[in-house]
PDB file of C-alpha atoms in Angstrom:
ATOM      1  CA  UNK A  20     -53.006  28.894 -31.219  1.00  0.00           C
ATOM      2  CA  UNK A  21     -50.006  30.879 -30.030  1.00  0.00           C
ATOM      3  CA  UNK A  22     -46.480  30.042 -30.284  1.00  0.00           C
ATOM      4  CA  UNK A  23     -46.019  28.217 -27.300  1.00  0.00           C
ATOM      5  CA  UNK A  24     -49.342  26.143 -28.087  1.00  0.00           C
ATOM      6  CA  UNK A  25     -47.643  25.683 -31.432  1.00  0.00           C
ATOM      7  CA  UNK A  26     -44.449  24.576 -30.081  1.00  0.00           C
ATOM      8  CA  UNK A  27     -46.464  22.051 -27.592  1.00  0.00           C
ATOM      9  CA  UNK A  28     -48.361  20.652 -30.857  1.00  0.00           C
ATOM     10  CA  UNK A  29     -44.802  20.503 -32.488  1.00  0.00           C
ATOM     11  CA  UNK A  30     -43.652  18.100 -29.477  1.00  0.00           C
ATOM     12  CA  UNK A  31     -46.677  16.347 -28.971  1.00  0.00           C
ATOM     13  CA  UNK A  32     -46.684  15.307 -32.374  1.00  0.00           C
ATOM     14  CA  UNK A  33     -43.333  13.740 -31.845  1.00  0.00           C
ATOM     15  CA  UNK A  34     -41.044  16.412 -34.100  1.00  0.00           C
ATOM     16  CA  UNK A  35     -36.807  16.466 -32.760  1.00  0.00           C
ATOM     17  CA  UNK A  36     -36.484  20.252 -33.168  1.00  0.00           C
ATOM     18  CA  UNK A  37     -38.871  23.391 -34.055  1.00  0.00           C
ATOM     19  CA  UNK A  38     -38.695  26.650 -33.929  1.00  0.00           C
ATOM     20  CA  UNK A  39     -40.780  30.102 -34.379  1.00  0.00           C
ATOM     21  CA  UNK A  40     -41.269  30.571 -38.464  1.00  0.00           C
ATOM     22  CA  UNK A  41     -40.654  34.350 -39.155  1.00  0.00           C
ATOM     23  CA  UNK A  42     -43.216  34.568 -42.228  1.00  0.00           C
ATOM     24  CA  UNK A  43     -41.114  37.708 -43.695  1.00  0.00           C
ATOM     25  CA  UNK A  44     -38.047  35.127 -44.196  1.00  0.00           C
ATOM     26  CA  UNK A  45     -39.480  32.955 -46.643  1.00  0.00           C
ATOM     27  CA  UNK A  46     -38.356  33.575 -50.378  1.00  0.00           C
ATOM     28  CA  UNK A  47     -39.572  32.012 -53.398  1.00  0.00           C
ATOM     29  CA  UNK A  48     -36.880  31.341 -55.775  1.00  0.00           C
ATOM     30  CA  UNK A  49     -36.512  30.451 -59.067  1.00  0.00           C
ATOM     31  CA  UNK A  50     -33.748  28.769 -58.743  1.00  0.00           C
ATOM     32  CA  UNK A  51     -34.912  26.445 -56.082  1.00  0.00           C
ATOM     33  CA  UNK A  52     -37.792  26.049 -58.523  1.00  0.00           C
ATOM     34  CA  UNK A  53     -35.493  25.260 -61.529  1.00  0.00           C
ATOM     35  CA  UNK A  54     -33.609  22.234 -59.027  1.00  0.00           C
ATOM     36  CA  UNK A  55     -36.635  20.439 -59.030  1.00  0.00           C
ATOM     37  CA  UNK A  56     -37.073  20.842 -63.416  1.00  0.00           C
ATOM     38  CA  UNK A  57     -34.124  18.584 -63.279  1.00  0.00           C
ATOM     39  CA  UNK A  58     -36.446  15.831 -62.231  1.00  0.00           C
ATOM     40  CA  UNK A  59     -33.500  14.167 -59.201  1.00  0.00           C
ATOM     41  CA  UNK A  60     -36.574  12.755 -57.905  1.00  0.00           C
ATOM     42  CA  UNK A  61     -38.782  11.758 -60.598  1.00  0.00           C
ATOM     43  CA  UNK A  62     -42.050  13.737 -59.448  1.00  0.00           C
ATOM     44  CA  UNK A  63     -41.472  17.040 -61.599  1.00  0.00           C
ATOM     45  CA  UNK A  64     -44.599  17.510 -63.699  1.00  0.00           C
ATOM     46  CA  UNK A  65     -46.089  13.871 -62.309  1.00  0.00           C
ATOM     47  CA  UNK A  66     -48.090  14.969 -59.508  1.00  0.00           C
ATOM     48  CA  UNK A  67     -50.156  17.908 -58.464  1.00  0.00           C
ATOM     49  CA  UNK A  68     -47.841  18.895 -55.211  1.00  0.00           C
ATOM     50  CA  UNK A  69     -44.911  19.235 -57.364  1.00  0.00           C
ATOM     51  CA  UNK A  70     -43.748  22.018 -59.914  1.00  0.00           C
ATOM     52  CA  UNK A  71     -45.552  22.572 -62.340  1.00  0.00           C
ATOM     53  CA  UNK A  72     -48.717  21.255 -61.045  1.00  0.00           C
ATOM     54  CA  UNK A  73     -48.329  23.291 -57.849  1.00  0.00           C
ATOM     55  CA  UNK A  74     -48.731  26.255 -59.742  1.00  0.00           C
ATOM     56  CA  UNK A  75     -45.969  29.348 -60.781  1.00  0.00           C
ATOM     57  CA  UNK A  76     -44.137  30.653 -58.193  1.00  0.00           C
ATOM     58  CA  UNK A  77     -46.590  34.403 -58.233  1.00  0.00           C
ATOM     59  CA  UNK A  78     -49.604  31.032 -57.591  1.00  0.00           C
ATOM     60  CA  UNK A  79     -47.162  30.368 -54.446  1.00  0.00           C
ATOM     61  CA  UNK A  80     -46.694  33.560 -53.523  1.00  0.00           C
ATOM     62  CA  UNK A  81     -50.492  33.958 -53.529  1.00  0.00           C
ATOM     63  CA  UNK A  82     -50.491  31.116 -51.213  1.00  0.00           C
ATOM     64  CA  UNK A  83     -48.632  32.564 -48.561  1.00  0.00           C
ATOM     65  CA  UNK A  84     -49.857  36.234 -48.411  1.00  0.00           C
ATOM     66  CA  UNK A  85     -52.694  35.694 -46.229  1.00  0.00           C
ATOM     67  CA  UNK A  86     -49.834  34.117 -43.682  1.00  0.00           C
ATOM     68  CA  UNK A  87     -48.977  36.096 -41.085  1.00  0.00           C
ATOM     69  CA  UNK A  88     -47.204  33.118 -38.835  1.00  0.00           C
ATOM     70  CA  UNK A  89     -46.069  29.879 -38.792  1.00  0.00           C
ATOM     71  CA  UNK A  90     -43.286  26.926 -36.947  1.00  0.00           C
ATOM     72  CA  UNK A  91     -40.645  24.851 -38.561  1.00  0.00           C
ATOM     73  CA  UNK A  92     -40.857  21.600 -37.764  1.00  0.00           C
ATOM     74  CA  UNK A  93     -37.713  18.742 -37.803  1.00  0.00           C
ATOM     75  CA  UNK A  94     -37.586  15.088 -37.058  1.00  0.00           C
ATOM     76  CA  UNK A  95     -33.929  14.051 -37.108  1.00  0.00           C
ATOM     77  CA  UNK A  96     -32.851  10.801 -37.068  1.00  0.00           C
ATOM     78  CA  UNK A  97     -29.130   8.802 -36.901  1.00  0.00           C
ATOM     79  CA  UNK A  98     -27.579   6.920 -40.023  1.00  0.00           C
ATOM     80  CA  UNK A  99     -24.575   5.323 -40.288  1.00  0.00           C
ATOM     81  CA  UNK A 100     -23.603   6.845 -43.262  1.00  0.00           C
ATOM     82  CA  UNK A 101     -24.544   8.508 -46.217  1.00  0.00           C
ATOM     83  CA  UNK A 102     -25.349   5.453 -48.042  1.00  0.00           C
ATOM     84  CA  UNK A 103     -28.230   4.513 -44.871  1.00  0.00           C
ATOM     85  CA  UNK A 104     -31.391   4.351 -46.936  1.00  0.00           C
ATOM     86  CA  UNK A 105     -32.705   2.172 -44.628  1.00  0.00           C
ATOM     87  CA  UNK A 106     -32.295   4.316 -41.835  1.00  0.00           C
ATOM     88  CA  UNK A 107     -33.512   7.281 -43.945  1.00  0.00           C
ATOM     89  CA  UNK A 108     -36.716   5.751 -45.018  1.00  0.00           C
ATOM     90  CA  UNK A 109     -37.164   4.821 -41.488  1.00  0.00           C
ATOM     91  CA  UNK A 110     -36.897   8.406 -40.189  1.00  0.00           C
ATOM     92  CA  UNK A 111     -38.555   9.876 -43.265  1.00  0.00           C
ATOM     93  CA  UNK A 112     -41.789   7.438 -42.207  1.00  0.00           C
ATOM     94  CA  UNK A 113     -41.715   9.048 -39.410  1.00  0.00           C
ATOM     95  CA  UNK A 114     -41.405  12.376 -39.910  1.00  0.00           C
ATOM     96  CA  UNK A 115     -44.207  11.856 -42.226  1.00  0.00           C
ATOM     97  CA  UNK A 116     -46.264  10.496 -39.503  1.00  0.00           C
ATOM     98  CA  UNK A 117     -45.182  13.453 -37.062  1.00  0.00           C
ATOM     99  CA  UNK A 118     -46.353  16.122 -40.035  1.00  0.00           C
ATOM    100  CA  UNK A 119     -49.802  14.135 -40.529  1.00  0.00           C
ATOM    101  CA  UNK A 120     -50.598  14.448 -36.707  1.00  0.00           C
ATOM    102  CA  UNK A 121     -49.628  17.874 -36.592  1.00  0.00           C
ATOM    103  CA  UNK A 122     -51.608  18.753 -39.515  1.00  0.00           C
ATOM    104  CA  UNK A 123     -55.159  17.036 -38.300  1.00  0.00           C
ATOM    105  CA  UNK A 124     -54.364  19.307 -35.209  1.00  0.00           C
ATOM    106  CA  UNK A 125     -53.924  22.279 -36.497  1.00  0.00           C
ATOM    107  CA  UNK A 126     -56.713  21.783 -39.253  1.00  0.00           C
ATOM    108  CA  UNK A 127     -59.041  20.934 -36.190  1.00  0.00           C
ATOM    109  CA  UNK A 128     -57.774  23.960 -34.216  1.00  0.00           C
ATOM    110  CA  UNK A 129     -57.277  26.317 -36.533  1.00  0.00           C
ATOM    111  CA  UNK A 130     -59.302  25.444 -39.858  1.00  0.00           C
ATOM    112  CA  UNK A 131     -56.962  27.378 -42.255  1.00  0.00           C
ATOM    113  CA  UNK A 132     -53.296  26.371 -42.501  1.00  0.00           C
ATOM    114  CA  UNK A 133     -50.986  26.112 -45.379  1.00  0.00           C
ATOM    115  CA  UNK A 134     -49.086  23.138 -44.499  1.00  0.00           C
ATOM    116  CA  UNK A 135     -45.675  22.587 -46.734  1.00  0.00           C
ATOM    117  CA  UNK A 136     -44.046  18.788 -45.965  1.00  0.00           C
ATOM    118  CA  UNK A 137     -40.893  17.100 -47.406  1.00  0.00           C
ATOM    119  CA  UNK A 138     -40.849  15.680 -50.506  1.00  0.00           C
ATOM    120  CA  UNK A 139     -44.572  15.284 -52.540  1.00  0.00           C
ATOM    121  CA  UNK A 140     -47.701  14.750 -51.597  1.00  0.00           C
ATOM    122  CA  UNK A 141     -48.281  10.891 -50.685  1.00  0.00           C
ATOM    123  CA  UNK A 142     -51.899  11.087 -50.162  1.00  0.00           C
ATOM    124  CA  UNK A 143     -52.847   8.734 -52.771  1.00  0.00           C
ATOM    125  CA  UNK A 144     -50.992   5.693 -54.741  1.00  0.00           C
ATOM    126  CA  UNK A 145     -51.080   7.651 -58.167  1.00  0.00           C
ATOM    127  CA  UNK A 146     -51.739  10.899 -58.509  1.00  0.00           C
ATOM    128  CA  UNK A 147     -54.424  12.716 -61.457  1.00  0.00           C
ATOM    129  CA  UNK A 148     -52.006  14.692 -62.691  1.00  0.00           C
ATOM    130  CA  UNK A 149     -52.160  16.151 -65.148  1.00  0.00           C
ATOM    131  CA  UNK A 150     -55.619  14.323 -66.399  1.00  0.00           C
ATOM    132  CA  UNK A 151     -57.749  15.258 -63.699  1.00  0.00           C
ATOM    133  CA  UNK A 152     -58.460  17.151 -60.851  1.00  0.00           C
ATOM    134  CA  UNK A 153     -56.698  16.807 -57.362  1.00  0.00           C
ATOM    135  CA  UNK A 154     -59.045  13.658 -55.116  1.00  0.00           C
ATOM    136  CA  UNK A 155     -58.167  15.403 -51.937  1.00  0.00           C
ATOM    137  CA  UNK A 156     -57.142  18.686 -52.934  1.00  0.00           C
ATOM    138  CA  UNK A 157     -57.505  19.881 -49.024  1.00  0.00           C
ATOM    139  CA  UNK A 158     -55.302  17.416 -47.955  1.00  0.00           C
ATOM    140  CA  UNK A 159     -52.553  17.596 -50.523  1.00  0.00           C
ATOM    141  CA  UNK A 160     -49.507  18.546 -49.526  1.00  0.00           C
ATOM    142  CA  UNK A 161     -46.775  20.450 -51.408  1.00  0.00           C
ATOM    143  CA  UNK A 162     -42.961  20.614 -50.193  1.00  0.00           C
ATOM    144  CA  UNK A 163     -41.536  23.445 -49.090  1.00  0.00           C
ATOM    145  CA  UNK A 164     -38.748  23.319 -52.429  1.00  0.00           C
ATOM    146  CA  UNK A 165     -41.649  22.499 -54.743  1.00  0.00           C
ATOM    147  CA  UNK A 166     -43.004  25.988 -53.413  1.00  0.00           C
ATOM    148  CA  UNK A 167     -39.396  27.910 -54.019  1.00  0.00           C
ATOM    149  CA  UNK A 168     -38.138  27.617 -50.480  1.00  0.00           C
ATOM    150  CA  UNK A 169     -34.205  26.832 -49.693  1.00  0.00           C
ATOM    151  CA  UNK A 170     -34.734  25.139 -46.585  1.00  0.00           C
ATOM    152  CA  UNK A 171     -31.436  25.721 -45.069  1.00  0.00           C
ATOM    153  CA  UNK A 172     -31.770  29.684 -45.886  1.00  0.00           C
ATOM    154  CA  UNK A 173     -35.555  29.632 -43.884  1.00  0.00           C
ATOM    155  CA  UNK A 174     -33.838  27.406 -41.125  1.00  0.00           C
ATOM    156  CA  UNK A 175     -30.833  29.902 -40.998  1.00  0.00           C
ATOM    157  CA  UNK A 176     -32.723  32.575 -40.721  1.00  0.00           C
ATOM    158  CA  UNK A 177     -35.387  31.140 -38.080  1.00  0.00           C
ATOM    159  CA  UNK A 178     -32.478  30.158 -35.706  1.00  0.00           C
ATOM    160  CA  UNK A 179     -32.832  26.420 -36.720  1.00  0.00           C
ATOM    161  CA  UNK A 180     -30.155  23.871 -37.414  1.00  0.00           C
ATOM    162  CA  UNK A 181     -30.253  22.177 -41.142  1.00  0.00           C
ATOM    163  CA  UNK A 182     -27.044  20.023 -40.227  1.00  0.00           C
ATOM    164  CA  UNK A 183     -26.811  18.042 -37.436  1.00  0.00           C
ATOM    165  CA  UNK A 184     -23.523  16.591 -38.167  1.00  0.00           C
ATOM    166  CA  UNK A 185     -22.709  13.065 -40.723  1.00  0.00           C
ATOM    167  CA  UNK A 186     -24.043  10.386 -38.742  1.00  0.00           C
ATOM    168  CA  UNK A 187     -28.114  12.320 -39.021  1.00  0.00           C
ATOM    169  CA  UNK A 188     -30.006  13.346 -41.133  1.00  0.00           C
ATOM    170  CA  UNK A 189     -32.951  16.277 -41.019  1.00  0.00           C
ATOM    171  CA  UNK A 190     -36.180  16.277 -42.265  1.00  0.00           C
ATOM    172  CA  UNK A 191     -37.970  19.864 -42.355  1.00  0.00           C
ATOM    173  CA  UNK A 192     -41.763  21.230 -42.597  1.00  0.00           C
ATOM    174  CA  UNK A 193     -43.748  23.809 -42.004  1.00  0.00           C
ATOM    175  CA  UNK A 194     -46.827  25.229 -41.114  1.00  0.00           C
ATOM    176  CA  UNK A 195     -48.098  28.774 -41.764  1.00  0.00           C
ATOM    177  CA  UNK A 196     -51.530  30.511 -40.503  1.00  0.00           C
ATOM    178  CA  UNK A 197     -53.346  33.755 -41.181  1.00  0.00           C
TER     179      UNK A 197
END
């Protein structure tokens, strides 16, 4: 698939915004890594999409070497205010339901593609972590932080927006392929 095949499949599956993902602008930092070992969302070391079951950052790293190109993806929704969970749950579900289409196509198109969401995995109701293996390892899904990315940096440096003002919020993806 090309870029403007990707960009179609981006639109198709219903994304707001997406742009070309320069591979050579993602960074893995520890820092970004050492946000989520302060546990603001209650998943660190609960699931196997999330640090530490997602493996070190050099596992990560691994990961992504044999990517060679990929597309941001956005679905961006309004909210009245910050305190709009409603309306961020809302646009979060679909978001979700964007990245999901996208990733059937491109796993049907392409076979391999390392597909990094927003916030962990959601395949199943509980996850085996730590106790057992992964169900559906090939369909988990590990966020883009959980992997050491600062979103806005990638989005800067893609020519992608990461604020779309107070009354929106973003949510941001990606895919990569060899």
């Amino acid at each position: 698939m090309n870029d403007a095949q990707l960009a179609a499949c981006a639109q198709a599956a219903g994304f707001s915004h997406w742009a070309k993902l320069d591979v050579s602008t993602i960074v893995l930092k520890q820092e970004v890594r050492d946000m989520c070992a302060t546990n603001s969302c209650g998943r660190y070391g609960k699931c196997w999409s999330c640090p530490p079951g997602c493996g070190s950052l050099e596992d990560c790293r691994q990961k992504l070497s044999g990517m060679s190109r990929g597309i941001l993806v956005q679905t961006v929704g309004d909210v009245e205010d910050s305190f709009d969970f409603e309306a961020m749950m809302e646009v979060e579900a679909a978001h979700k339901a964007h990245f999901t289409q996208m990733y059937e196509a491109l796993r049907a198109s392409e076979g391999s593609v390392l597909a990094l969401g927003t916030g962990c995995c959601t395949q199943c109701a509980s996850c085996t972590y730590p106790d057992a293996p992964c169900r559906f390892p090939e369909k988990m899904v590990s966020s883009m932080e959980a992997f050491g990315i600062l979103v806005l940096e990638v989005c800067q440096a893609n020519g992608l927006s990461y604020y779309y003002g107070s009354d929106q919020i973003a949510y941001t993806a990606c895919f990569l392929l060899p």
